[in-house]
Short mmCIF file of C-alpha atoms in Angstrom, two decimals:
data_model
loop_
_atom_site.label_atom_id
_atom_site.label_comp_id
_atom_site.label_asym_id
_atom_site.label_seq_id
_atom_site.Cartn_x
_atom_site.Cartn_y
_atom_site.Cartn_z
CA UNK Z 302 132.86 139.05 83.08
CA UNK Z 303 130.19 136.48 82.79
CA UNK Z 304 126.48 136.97 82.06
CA UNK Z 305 124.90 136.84 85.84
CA UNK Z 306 122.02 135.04 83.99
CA UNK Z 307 123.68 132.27 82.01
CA UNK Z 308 125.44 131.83 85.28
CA UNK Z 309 122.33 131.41 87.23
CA UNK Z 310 120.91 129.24 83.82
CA UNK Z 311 123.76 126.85 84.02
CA UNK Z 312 123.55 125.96 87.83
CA UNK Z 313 119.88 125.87 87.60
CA UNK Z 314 119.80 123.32 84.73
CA UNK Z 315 122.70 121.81 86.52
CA UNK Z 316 120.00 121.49 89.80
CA UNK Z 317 117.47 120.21 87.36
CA UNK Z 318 119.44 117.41 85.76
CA UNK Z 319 120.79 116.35 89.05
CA UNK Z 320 117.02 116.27 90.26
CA UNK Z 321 116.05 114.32 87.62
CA UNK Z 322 119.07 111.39 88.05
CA UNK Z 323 118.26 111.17 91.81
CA UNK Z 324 114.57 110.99 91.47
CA UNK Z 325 114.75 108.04 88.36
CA UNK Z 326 117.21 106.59 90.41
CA UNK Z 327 115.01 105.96 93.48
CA UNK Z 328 112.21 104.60 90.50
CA UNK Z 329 115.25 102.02 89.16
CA UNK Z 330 115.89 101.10 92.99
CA UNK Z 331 112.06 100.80 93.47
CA UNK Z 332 111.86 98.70 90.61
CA UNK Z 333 114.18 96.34 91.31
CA UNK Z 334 113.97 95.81 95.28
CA UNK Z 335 110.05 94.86 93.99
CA UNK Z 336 111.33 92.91 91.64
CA UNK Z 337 114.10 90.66 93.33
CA UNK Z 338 111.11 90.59 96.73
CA UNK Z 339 108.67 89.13 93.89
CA UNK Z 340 111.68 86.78 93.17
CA UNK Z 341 112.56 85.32 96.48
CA UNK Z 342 108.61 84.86 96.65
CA UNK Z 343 108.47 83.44 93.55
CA UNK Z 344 111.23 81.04 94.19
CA UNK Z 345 110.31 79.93 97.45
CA UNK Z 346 106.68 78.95 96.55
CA UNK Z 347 108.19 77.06 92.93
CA UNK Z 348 110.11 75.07 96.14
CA UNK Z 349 107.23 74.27 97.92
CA UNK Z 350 108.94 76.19 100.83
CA UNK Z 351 105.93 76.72 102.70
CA UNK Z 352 104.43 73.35 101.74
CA UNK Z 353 107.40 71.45 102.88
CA UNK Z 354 107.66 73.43 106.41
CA UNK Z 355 104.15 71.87 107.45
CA UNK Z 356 104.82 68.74 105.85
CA UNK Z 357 108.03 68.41 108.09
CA UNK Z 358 105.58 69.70 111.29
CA UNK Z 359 102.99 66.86 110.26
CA UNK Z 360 105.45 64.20 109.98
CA UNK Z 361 107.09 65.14 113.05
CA UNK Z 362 103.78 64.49 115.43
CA UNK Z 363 104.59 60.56 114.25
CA UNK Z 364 107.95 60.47 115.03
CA UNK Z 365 109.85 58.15 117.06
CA UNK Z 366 113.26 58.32 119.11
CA UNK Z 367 113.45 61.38 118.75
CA UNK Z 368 114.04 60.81 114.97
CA UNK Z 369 112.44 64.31 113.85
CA UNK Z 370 112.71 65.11 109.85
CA UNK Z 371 115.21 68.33 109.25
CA UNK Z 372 114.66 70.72 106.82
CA UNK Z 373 116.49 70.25 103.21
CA UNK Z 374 116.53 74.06 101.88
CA UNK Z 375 119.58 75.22 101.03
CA UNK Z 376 120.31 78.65 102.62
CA UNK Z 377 123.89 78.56 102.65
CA UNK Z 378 123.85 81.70 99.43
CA UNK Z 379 122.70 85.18 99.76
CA UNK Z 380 119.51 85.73 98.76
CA UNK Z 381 119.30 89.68 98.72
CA UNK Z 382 121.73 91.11 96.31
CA UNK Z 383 119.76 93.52 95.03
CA UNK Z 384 119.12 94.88 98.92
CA UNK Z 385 122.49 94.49 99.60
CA UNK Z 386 124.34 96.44 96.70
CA UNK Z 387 121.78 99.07 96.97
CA UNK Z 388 121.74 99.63 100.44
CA UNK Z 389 122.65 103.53 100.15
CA UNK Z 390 119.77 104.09 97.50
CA UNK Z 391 117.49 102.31 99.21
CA UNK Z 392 117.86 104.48 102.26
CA UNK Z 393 117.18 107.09 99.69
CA UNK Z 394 113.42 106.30 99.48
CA UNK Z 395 110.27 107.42 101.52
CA UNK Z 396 111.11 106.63 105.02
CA UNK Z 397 107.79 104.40 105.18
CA UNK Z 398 109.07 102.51 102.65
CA UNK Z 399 112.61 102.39 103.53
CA UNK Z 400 111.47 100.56 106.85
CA UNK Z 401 108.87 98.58 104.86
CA UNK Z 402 111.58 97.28 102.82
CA UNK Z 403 114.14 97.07 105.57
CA UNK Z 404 110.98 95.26 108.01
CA UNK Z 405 110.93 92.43 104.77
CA UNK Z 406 114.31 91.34 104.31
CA UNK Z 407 115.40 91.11 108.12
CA UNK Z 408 111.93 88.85 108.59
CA UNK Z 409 113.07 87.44 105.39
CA UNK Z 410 116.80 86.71 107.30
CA UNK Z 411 115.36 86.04 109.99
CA UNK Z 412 113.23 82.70 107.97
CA UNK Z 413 116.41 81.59 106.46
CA UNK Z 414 118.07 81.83 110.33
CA UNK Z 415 115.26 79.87 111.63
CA UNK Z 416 115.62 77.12 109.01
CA UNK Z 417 119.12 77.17 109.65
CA UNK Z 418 118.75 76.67 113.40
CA UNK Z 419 116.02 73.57 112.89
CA UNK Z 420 118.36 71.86 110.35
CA UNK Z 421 121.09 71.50 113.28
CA UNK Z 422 119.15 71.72 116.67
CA UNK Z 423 119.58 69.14 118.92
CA UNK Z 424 115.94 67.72 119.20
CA UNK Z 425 116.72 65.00 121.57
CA UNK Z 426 114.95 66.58 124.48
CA UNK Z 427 111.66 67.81 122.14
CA UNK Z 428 108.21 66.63 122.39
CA UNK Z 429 107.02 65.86 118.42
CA UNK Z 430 104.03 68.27 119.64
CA UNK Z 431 107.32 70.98 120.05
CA UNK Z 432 109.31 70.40 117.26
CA UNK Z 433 105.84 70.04 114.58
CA UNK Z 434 104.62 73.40 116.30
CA UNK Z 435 108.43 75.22 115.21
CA UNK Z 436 107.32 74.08 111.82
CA UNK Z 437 104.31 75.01 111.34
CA UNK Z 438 104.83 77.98 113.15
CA UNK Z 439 107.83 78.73 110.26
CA UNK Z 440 105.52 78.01 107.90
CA UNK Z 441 102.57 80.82 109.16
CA UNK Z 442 105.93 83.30 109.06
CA UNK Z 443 106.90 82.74 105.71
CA UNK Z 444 102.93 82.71 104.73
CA UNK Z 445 102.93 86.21 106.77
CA UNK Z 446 105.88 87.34 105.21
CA UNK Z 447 104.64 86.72 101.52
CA UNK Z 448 101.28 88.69 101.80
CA UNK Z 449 103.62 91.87 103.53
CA UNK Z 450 105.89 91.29 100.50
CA UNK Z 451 103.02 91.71 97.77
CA UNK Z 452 101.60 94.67 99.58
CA UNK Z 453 105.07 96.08 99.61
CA UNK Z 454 105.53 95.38 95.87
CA UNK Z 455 102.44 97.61 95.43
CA UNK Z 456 103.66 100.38 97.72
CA UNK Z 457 107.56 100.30 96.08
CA UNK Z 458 105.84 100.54 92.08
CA UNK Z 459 103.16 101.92 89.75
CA UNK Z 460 100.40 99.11 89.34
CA UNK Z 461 101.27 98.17 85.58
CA UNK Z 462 104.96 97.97 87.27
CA UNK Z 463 103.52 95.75 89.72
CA UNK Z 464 101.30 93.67 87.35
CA UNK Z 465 104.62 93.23 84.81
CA UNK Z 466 107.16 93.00 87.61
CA UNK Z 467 104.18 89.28 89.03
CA UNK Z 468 103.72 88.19 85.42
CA UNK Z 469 107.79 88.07 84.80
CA UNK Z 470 108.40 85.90 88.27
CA UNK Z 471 105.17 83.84 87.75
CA UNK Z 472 106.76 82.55 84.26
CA UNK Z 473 109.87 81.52 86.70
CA UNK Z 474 108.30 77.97 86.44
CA UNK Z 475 108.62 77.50 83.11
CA UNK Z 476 112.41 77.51 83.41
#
């Protein structure tokens, strides 16, 4: 017969090593959903995505025949891997950030829908007052979306996290 209290030792540091895996790997999925969020920012403001959104509205005011500018991003790829693959972990989290987190990526979806939709809607019947106020009202979302997205980074990681997690997508540029 056993020792009752190397039996109880054993599933109690069998407790405490399980703990510990779940709890770094909700930091690991923290880290990285902040990470690839800074990413898509990052990305999207290197493309001007914002920028060309209410260039397209501003053109569009001096169109003619109906002739309105379409967007030219590319959204045919996915975007979210990191969300995607890590669904289950993610779900893991605080529940204020889980919907945080959850809130980004379907307005995020919901950007790359709407740019989608504008690149092959039938304008014909449009007023350029219309079709420039669908871009720049894309525009104000992804704007929106950007300053939830850094205020979520925050939230997800520990501030030098944060700072290293902005300095490493800010140097995205130099590639």
């Amino acid at each position: 017969m056993q020792d009752p209290l190397a039996l109880l030792g054993a599933v109690l540091i069998a407790i405490l090593t399980f703990w510990g895996t779940i709890r770094e790997r909700k930091k690991s999925v923290s880290i990285a959903v902040a990470a690839e969020i800074r990413s898509i920012m990052a990305m999207s403001r290197i493309n001007g995505l914002e920028e060309h959104l209410k260039h397209l509205g501003d053109v569009s005011l001096s169109v003619e025949n109906s002739k309105f500018p379409r967007p030219s991003t590319s959204t045919d790829q996915s975007y979210f891997t990191v969300y995607e693959e890590n669904a289950v972990d993610i779900g893991r989290l605080e529940p204020q950030k889980v919907i945080k987190i959850v809130m980004f990526y379907q307005r995020a979806r919901n950007c790359l829908d709407a740019i989608n939709h504008l690149s092959d809607y039938d304008f014909s019947s449009s007023t350029p007052e219309e079709v420039s106020y669908q871009y720049h009202f894309l525009a104000d979302t992804v704007k929106t979306l950007f300053l939830f997205g850094e205020a979520l980074i925050d939230e997800l990681v520990a501030s030098s996290m944060a700072a290293q997690i902005r300095k490493s997508s800010d140097s995205l540029s130099a590639f």
